[in-house]
PDB file of C-alpha atoms in Angstrom:
ATOM      1  CA  ILE A  31       0.000   0.000   0.000  1.00 95.00           C
ATOM      2  CA  GLN A  32       1.456   3.333  -1.090  1.00 96.00           C
ATOM      3  CA  LEU A  33       0.743   6.562   0.758  1.00 98.00           C
ATOM      4  CA  THR A  34       0.986   9.904  -1.032  1.00 98.00           C
ATOM      5  CA  GLN A  35       1.091  13.068   1.034  1.00 98.00           C
ATOM      6  CA  SER A  36       0.417  16.562  -0.236  1.00 97.00           C
ATOM      7  CA  PRO A  37       1.806  19.096  -0.200  1.00 97.00           C
ATOM      8  CA  SER A  38       5.456  18.124   0.275  1.00 98.00           C
ATOM      9  CA  PHE A  39       6.234  21.590   1.616  1.00 98.00           C
ATOM     10  CA  LEU A  40       3.992  24.120   3.318  1.00 97.00           C
ATOM     11  CA  SER A  41       4.727  27.625   4.557  1.00 98.00           C
ATOM     12  CA  ALA A  42       2.193  29.340   6.811  1.00 98.00           C
ATOM     13  CA  SER A  43       1.910  31.979   9.492  1.00 97.00           C
ATOM     14  CA  VAL A  44       1.195  31.739  13.196  1.00 98.00           C
ATOM     15  CA  GLY A  45      -2.551  31.449  13.692  1.00 98.00           C
ATOM     16  CA  ASP A  46      -3.219  29.985  10.244  1.00 98.00           C
ATOM     17  CA  ARG A  47      -5.249  26.837   9.662  1.00 98.00           C
ATOM     18  CA  VAL A  48      -3.337  24.239   7.674  1.00 98.00           C
ATOM     19  CA  THR A  49      -4.329  20.911   6.183  1.00 98.00           C
ATOM     20  CA  ILE A  50      -2.156  18.030   5.028  1.00 98.00           C
ATOM     21  CA  THR A  51      -3.621  15.253   2.896  1.00 98.00           C
ATOM     22  CA  CYS A  52      -2.639  11.586   2.781  1.00 98.00           C
ATOM     23  CA  ARG A  53      -3.979   9.342   0.023  1.00 98.00           C
ATOM     24  CA  ALA A  54      -3.678   5.548   0.180  1.00 98.00           C
ATOM     25  CA  SER A  55      -3.439   3.342  -2.892  1.00 97.00           C
ATOM     26  CA  GLN A  56      -6.093   1.055  -1.396  1.00 97.00           C
ATOM     27  CA  GLY A  57      -8.354   0.914   1.630  1.00 95.00           C
ATOM     28  CA  ILE A  58      -6.692   0.764   5.036  1.00 94.00           C
ATOM     29  CA  ASN A  59      -9.748   0.570   7.301  1.00 91.00           C
ATOM     30  CA  SER A  60      -9.080   2.841  10.298  1.00 94.00           C
ATOM     31  CA  PHE A  61      -5.378   2.007  10.626  1.00 96.00           C
ATOM     32  CA  LEU A  62      -3.990   5.433   9.850  1.00 98.00           C
ATOM     33  CA  ALA A  63      -1.700   7.403  12.152  1.00 98.00           C
ATOM     34  CA  TRP A  64      -0.022  10.817  11.960  1.00 98.00           C
ATOM     35  CA  TYR A  65       3.389  11.726  13.400  1.00 98.00           C
ATOM     36  CA  GLN A  66       5.351  14.923  13.925  1.00 98.00           C
ATOM     37  CA  GLN A  67       9.132  14.851  13.610  1.00 98.00           C
ATOM     38  CA  LYS A  68      11.658  17.544  14.412  1.00 98.00           C
ATOM     39  CA  PRO A  69      15.241  17.379  13.108  1.00 95.00           C
ATOM     40  CA  GLY A  70      17.368  14.707  14.750  1.00 93.00           C
ATOM     41  CA  LYS A  71      14.493  13.520  16.945  1.00 97.00           C
ATOM     42  CA  ALA A  72      12.242  10.487  16.972  1.00 98.00           C
ATOM     43  CA  PRO A  73       8.765  10.899  15.519  1.00 98.00           C
ATOM     44  CA  ARG A  74       5.973  11.788  17.947  1.00 98.00           C
ATOM     45  CA  LEU A  75       2.547  10.200  17.633  1.00 98.00           C
ATOM     46  CA  LEU A  76      -0.151  12.836  17.126  1.00 98.00           C
ATOM     47  CA  ILE A  77      -3.232  11.033  15.812  1.00 98.00           C
ATOM     48  CA  LYS A  78      -4.183   7.346  15.816  1.00 97.00           C
ATOM     49  CA  GLY A  79      -7.080   5.490  14.234  1.00 96.00           C
ATOM     50  CA  ILE A  80      -7.620   8.347  11.728  1.00 97.00           C
ATOM     51  CA  SER A  81      -9.002  10.827  14.261  1.00 98.00           C
ATOM     52  CA  THR A  82      -8.119   9.951  17.873  1.00 97.00           C
ATOM     53  CA  LEU A  83      -5.844  12.515  19.480  1.00 98.00           C
ATOM     54  CA  GLN A  84      -2.921  10.977  21.350  1.00 97.00           C
ATOM     55  CA  SER A  85      -2.704  11.922  25.033  1.00 96.00           C
ATOM     56  CA  GLY A  86      -0.828  15.162  25.571  1.00 97.00           C
ATOM     57  CA  VAL A  87      -1.206  16.416  22.009  1.00 98.00           C
ATOM     58  CA  PRO A  88      -2.754  19.911  21.732  1.00 97.00           C
ATOM     59  CA  SER A  89      -6.358  20.056  20.613  1.00 97.00           C
ATOM     60  CA  THR A  90      -5.311  22.290  17.717  1.00 98.00           C
ATOM     61  CA  PHE A  91      -4.427  19.038  15.938  1.00 98.00           C
ATOM     62  CA  SER A  92      -7.186  16.917  14.399  1.00 98.00           C
ATOM     63  CA  GLY A  93      -7.491  14.091  11.924  1.00 98.00           C
ATOM     64  CA  SER A  94     -10.273  12.994   9.629  1.00 98.00           C
ATOM     65  CA  GLY A  95     -11.035  10.941   6.567  1.00 97.00           C
ATOM     66  CA  SER A  96     -12.138   7.542   5.420  1.00 95.00           C
ATOM     67  CA  GLY A  97     -11.521   4.992   2.713  1.00 93.00           C
ATOM     68  CA  THR A  98      -8.354   6.127   0.990  1.00 96.00           C
ATOM     69  CA  GLU A  99      -8.228   9.869   1.752  1.00 97.00           C
ATOM     70  CA  PHE A 100      -7.217  11.314   5.095  1.00 98.00           C
ATOM     71  CA  THR A 101      -6.318  14.726   6.451  1.00 98.00           C
ATOM     72  CA  LEU A 102      -4.363  16.215   9.309  1.00 98.00           C
ATOM     73  CA  THR A 103      -5.483  19.707  10.283  1.00 98.00           C
ATOM     74  CA  ILE A 104      -3.800  22.217  12.563  1.00 98.00           C
ATOM     75  CA  SER A 105      -6.493  24.743  13.440  1.00 97.00           C
ATOM     76  CA  SER A 106      -4.243  27.548  14.692  1.00 97.00           C
ATOM     77  CA  LEU A 107      -0.583  27.249  13.845  1.00 98.00           C
ATOM     78  CA  GLN A 108       1.957  27.812  16.632  1.00 98.00           C
ATOM     79  CA  PRO A 109       5.712  28.410  16.267  1.00 97.00           C
ATOM     80  CA  GLU A 110       6.485  25.022  17.819  1.00 97.00           C
ATOM     81  CA  ASP A 111       4.490  23.281  15.069  1.00 98.00           C
ATOM     82  CA  SER A 112       7.390  23.780  12.659  1.00 98.00           C
ATOM     83  CA  ALA A 113       8.289  20.170  11.797  1.00 98.00           C
ATOM     84  CA  THR A 114       7.857  17.414   9.231  1.00 98.00           C
ATOM     85  CA  TYR A 115       4.610  15.460   9.368  1.00 98.00           C
ATOM     86  CA  TYR A 116       4.134  11.846   8.256  1.00 98.00           C
ATOM     87  CA  CYS A 117       1.122   9.638   7.808  1.00 98.00           C
ATOM     88  CA  GLN A 118       1.441   5.857   8.260  1.00 98.00           C
ATOM     89  CA  GLN A 119      -0.819   2.942   7.453  1.00 98.00           C
ATOM     90  CA  LEU A 120      -0.845  -0.019   9.838  1.00 97.00           C
ATOM     91  CA  ASN A 121      -3.408  -2.140   7.999  1.00 96.00           C
ATOM     92  CA  THR A 122      -1.076  -4.285   5.908  1.00 96.00           C
ATOM     93  CA  TYR A 123       2.649  -5.072   6.015  1.00 96.00           C
ATOM     94  CA  PRO A 124       4.854  -3.257   5.144  1.00 97.00           C
ATOM     95  CA  TYR A 125       3.615  -0.479   7.428  1.00 97.00           C
ATOM     96  CA  ASN A 126       4.573   2.290   4.992  1.00 97.00           C
ATOM     97  CA  PHE A 127       4.819   5.980   5.693  1.00 98.00           C
ATOM     98  CA  GLY A 128       3.946   8.866   3.444  1.00 98.00           C
ATOM     99  CA  GLN A 129       6.898  10.814   2.062  1.00 98.00           C
ATOM    100  CA  GLY A 130       6.410  13.615   4.562  1.00 98.00           C
ATOM    101  CA  THR A 131       5.231  17.232   4.591  1.00 98.00           C
ATOM    102  CA  LYS A 132       7.662  19.859   5.807  1.00 98.00           C
ATOM    103  CA  LEU A 133       5.840  22.691   7.551  1.00 98.00           C
ATOM    104  CA  GLU A 134       7.601  26.033   7.831  1.00 98.00           C
ATOM    105  CA  ILE A 135       6.384  28.917   9.974  1.00 96.00           C
ATOM    106  CA  LYS A 136       6.720  32.250   8.156  1.00 94.00           C
TER     107      LYS A 136
ATOM    108  CA  GLN B 162       7.716   5.337  32.670  1.00 95.00           C
ATOM    109  CA  VAL B 163       7.650   3.488  29.369  1.00 97.00           C
ATOM    110  CA  GLN B 164      10.992   3.808  27.603  1.00 98.00           C
ATOM    111  CA  LEU B 165      12.901   2.381  24.683  1.00 98.00           C
ATOM    112  CA  VAL B 166      16.630   3.049  24.965  1.00 98.00           C
ATOM    113  CA  GLN B 167      18.840   2.229  22.011  1.00 98.00           C
ATOM    114  CA  SER B 168      22.532   1.453  21.812  1.00 98.00           C
ATOM    115  CA  GLY B 169      25.047   4.008  20.641  1.00 98.00           C
ATOM    116  CA  ALA B 170      26.205   5.159  17.235  1.00 98.00           C
ATOM    117  CA  GLU B 171      28.133   2.784  14.993  1.00 98.00           C
ATOM    118  CA  VAL B 172      30.610   3.238  12.163  1.00 98.00           C
ATOM    119  CA  LYS B 173      31.049   0.251   9.887  1.00 98.00           C
ATOM    120  CA  LYS B 174      32.855  -0.589   6.676  1.00 98.00           C
ATOM    121  CA  PRO B 175      31.008  -1.729   3.566  1.00 98.00           C
ATOM    122  CA  GLY B 176      30.171  -5.425   3.695  1.00 98.00           C
ATOM    123  CA  ALA B 177      30.203  -5.569   7.491  1.00 98.00           C
ATOM    124  CA  SER B 178      27.277  -6.206   9.812  1.00 98.00           C
ATOM    125  CA  VAL B 179      25.841  -4.035  12.556  1.00 98.00           C
ATOM    126  CA  LYS B 180      23.744  -5.006  15.568  1.00 98.00           C
ATOM    127  CA  VAL B 181      21.625  -2.346  17.266  1.00 98.00           C
ATOM    128  CA  SER B 182      19.829  -2.970  20.539  1.00 98.00           C
ATOM    129  CA  CYS B 183      16.592  -1.545  21.928  1.00 98.00           C
ATOM    130  CA  LYS B 184      16.129  -1.997  25.670  1.00 98.00           C
ATOM    131  CA  THR B 185      12.550  -1.632  26.856  1.00 98.00           C
ATOM    132  CA  SER B 186      11.288  -0.762  30.316  1.00 98.00           C
ATOM    133  CA  GLY B 187       8.144   0.329  32.125  1.00 97.00           C
ATOM    134  CA  TYR B 188       5.730  -2.168  30.597  1.00 97.00           C
ATOM    135  CA  THR B 189       5.235  -5.894  29.994  1.00 97.00           C
ATOM    136  CA  PHE B 190       7.791  -6.715  27.307  1.00 96.00           C
ATOM    137  CA  THR B 191       5.852  -9.583  25.739  1.00 95.00           C
ATOM    138  CA  SER B 192       2.621  -7.614  25.337  1.00 96.00           C
ATOM    139  CA  TYR B 193       3.629  -5.268  22.502  1.00 97.00           C
ATOM    140  CA  TYR B 194       5.260  -5.726  19.122  1.00 97.00           C
ATOM    141  CA  ILE B 195       8.505  -3.862  18.426  1.00 98.00           C
ATOM    142  CA  HIS B 196       9.223  -2.381  14.993  1.00 98.00           C
ATOM    143  CA  TRP B 197      12.314  -0.921  13.344  1.00 98.00           C
ATOM    144  CA  VAL B 198      12.203   2.161  11.142  1.00 98.00           C
ATOM    145  CA  ARG B 199      15.120   3.914   9.511  1.00 98.00           C
ATOM    146  CA  GLN B 200      15.713   7.387   8.104  1.00 98.00           C
ATOM    147  CA  ALA B 201      18.526   8.181   5.706  1.00 98.00           C
ATOM    148  CA  PRO B 202      19.976  11.697   5.963  1.00 97.00           C
ATOM    149  CA  GLY B 203      17.462  14.228   4.671  1.00 96.00           C
ATOM    150  CA  GLN B 204      14.980  11.500   3.741  1.00 97.00           C
ATOM    151  CA  GLY B 205      11.686  10.137   5.041  1.00 98.00           C
ATOM    152  CA  LEU B 206      10.791   7.256   7.328  1.00 98.00           C
ATOM    153  CA  GLU B 207      11.187   3.687   6.058  1.00 98.00           C
ATOM    154  CA  TRP B 208       9.612   0.704   7.828  1.00 98.00           C
ATOM    155  CA  MET B 209      11.966  -2.268   8.049  1.00 98.00           C
ATOM    156  CA  ALA B 210      10.753  -5.057  10.294  1.00 98.00           C
ATOM    157  CA  MET B 211       8.711  -6.234  13.278  1.00 98.00           C
ATOM    158  CA  ILE B 212       9.098  -8.784  16.054  1.00 97.00           C
ATOM    159  CA  LYS B 213       6.519 -10.209  18.425  1.00 96.00           C
ATOM    160  CA  PRO B 214       8.428 -10.490  21.716  1.00 93.00           C
ATOM    161  CA  SER B 215       6.041 -13.129  23.055  1.00 93.00           C
ATOM    162  CA  GLY B 216       6.948 -15.768  20.487  1.00 87.00           C
ATOM    163  CA  ALA B 217       9.779 -14.163  18.536  1.00 87.00           C
ATOM    164  CA  SER B 218       7.961 -14.363  15.206  1.00 95.00           C
ATOM    165  CA  THR B 219       9.088 -11.729  12.738  1.00 97.00           C
ATOM    166  CA  THR B 220       7.981  -9.883   9.620  1.00 97.00           C
ATOM    167  CA  TYR B 221      10.491  -8.175   7.343  1.00 98.00           C
ATOM    168  CA  ALA B 222      10.088  -5.696   4.511  1.00 97.00           C
ATOM    169  CA  GLN B 223      10.859  -7.381   1.215  1.00 97.00           C
ATOM    170  CA  LYS B 224      13.639  -4.865   0.597  1.00 96.00           C
ATOM    171  CA  PHE B 225      15.547  -6.154   3.627  1.00 97.00           C
ATOM    172  CA  GLN B 226      14.727  -9.871   3.405  1.00 95.00           C
ATOM    173  CA  GLY B 227      17.904 -11.893   3.846  1.00 96.00           C
ATOM    174  CA  ARG B 228      19.868  -8.961   5.297  1.00 98.00           C
ATOM    175  CA  VAL B 229      17.991  -8.073   8.466  1.00 98.00           C
ATOM    176  CA  THR B 230      17.430 -10.256  11.523  1.00 98.00           C
ATOM    177  CA  LEU B 231      15.435  -9.359  14.612  1.00 98.00           C
ATOM    178  CA  THR B 232      15.914 -11.221  17.870  1.00 97.00           C
ATOM    179  CA  ARG B 233      14.717 -10.661  21.400  1.00 97.00           C
ATOM    180  CA  ASP B 234      15.968 -11.450  24.888  1.00 96.00           C
ATOM    181  CA  THR B 235      13.095 -11.747  27.334  1.00 96.00           C
ATOM    182  CA  SER B 236      15.446 -11.824  30.336  1.00 96.00           C
ATOM    183  CA  THR B 237      16.588  -8.269  29.599  1.00 97.00           C
ATOM    184  CA  ALA B 238      13.475  -7.062  27.706  1.00 97.00           C
ATOM    185  CA  THR B 239      15.694  -6.147  24.783  1.00 98.00           C
ATOM    186  CA  VAL B 240      15.229  -6.412  21.028  1.00 98.00           C
ATOM    187  CA  HIS B 241      18.197  -6.595  18.671  1.00 98.00           C
ATOM    188  CA  MET B 242      18.310  -5.629  14.993  1.00 98.00           C
ATOM    189  CA  GLU B 243      21.178  -6.974  12.916  1.00 98.00           C
ATOM    190  CA  LEU B 244      21.746  -5.711   9.381  1.00 98.00           C
ATOM    191  CA  SER B 245      24.342  -7.472   7.251  1.00 98.00           C
ATOM    192  CA  GLY B 246      26.054  -6.733   3.955  1.00 98.00           C
ATOM    193  CA  LEU B 247      26.176  -3.033   4.765  1.00 98.00           C
ATOM    194  CA  ARG B 248      26.347  -0.542   1.904  1.00 98.00           C
ATOM    195  CA  SER B 249      26.817   3.207   1.874  1.00 97.00           C
ATOM    196  CA  ASP B 250      23.079   3.678   1.371  1.00 97.00           C
ATOM    197  CA  ASP B 251      22.429   1.918   4.702  1.00 98.00           C
ATOM    198  CA  THR B 252      23.821   5.028   6.400  1.00 98.00           C
ATOM    199  CA  ALA B 253      20.828   6.166   8.408  1.00 98.00           C
ATOM    200  CA  LEU B 254      19.274   6.853  11.784  1.00 98.00           C
ATOM    201  CA  TYR B 255      17.655   3.622  12.995  1.00 98.00           C
ATOM    202  CA  PHE B 256      14.697   3.750  15.373  1.00 98.00           C
ATOM    203  CA  CYS B 257      12.868   1.077  17.335  1.00 98.00           C
ATOM    204  CA  ALA B 258       9.227   1.740  18.154  1.00 98.00           C
ATOM    205  CA  ARG B 259       6.496   0.049  20.178  1.00 98.00           C
ATOM    206  CA  GLU B 260       3.277  -0.791  18.411  1.00 97.00           C
ATOM    207  CA  HIS B 261       0.218  -0.026  20.509  1.00 89.00           C
ATOM    208  CA  GLY B 262      -2.579  -1.681  18.542  1.00 85.00           C
ATOM    209  CA  GLY B 263      -2.541   0.454  15.429  1.00 90.00           C
ATOM    210  CA  ASP B 264       0.077   3.093  16.078  1.00 96.00           C
ATOM    211  CA  PHE B 265       3.694   3.492  17.175  1.00 98.00           C
ATOM    212  CA  ASP B 266       3.256   5.228  20.515  1.00 97.00           C
ATOM    213  CA  ILE B 267       6.748   5.018  21.998  1.00 98.00           C
ATOM    214  CA  TRP B 268      10.002   5.425  20.077  1.00 98.00           C
ATOM    215  CA  GLY B 269      13.643   4.926  20.918  1.00 98.00           C
ATOM    216  CA  GLN B 270      15.990   7.876  20.626  1.00 98.00           C
ATOM    217  CA  GLY B 271      17.547   6.550  17.419  1.00 98.00           C
ATOM    218  CA  THR B 272      20.929   5.038  16.605  1.00 98.00           C
ATOM    219  CA  MET B 273      23.080   6.505  13.856  1.00 98.00           C
ATOM    220  CA  VAL B 274      24.751   3.908  11.672  1.00 98.00           C
ATOM    221  CA  THR B 275      27.389   5.210   9.297  1.00 98.00           C
ATOM    222  CA  VAL B 276      28.772   2.988   6.556  1.00 98.00           C
ATOM    223  CA  SER B 277      32.050   4.279   5.188  1.00 97.00           C
ATOM    224  CA  SER B 278      35.295   2.865   3.900  1.00 95.00           C
TER     225      SER B 278
END
């Protein structure tokens, strides 16, 4: 199963609402997770099961979607949200990741 | 608290093997699968393999079949990842991660493996 994220790069301002899309090459049920990664650090789980917010993650993050199209939304961008974001499917091995979306704060 | 602590950075020559360890703590070792993910410099995340600590069964990405071996030691709650036949394009940051029923909720800090002659 291939995952295609868009856009690959995103530049936005503090307070903006941003959306990242992840498209799967086939259905993955609800086994879709989103991660945030900062340079040199391990990824951090943000969203599991398409839309469930991981404990400790700000409520400005949300996930949605079904079938083969999924989105990660940040409702009000903060400076600390500057990072690369990845989607991952855990329905079928190999548990592939999307290619990543680098988010820059203007 | 739940932790995955990985072994330190490695520098290897082409053709050699490397073994990276992932020591778990703070939870029941045999209750959660452990996965390995790598990230080449400036690149994205690449899933490599999984082990079920309870029975030691494994699943490997086709790309790494025959080169990667996962083992576990229940006495020390540690998982080991060995990659053989190293090439320059195996230079990467290697992570272990705990699967929590449909997501990777806890990650190790990463181990840098550099392959250079």
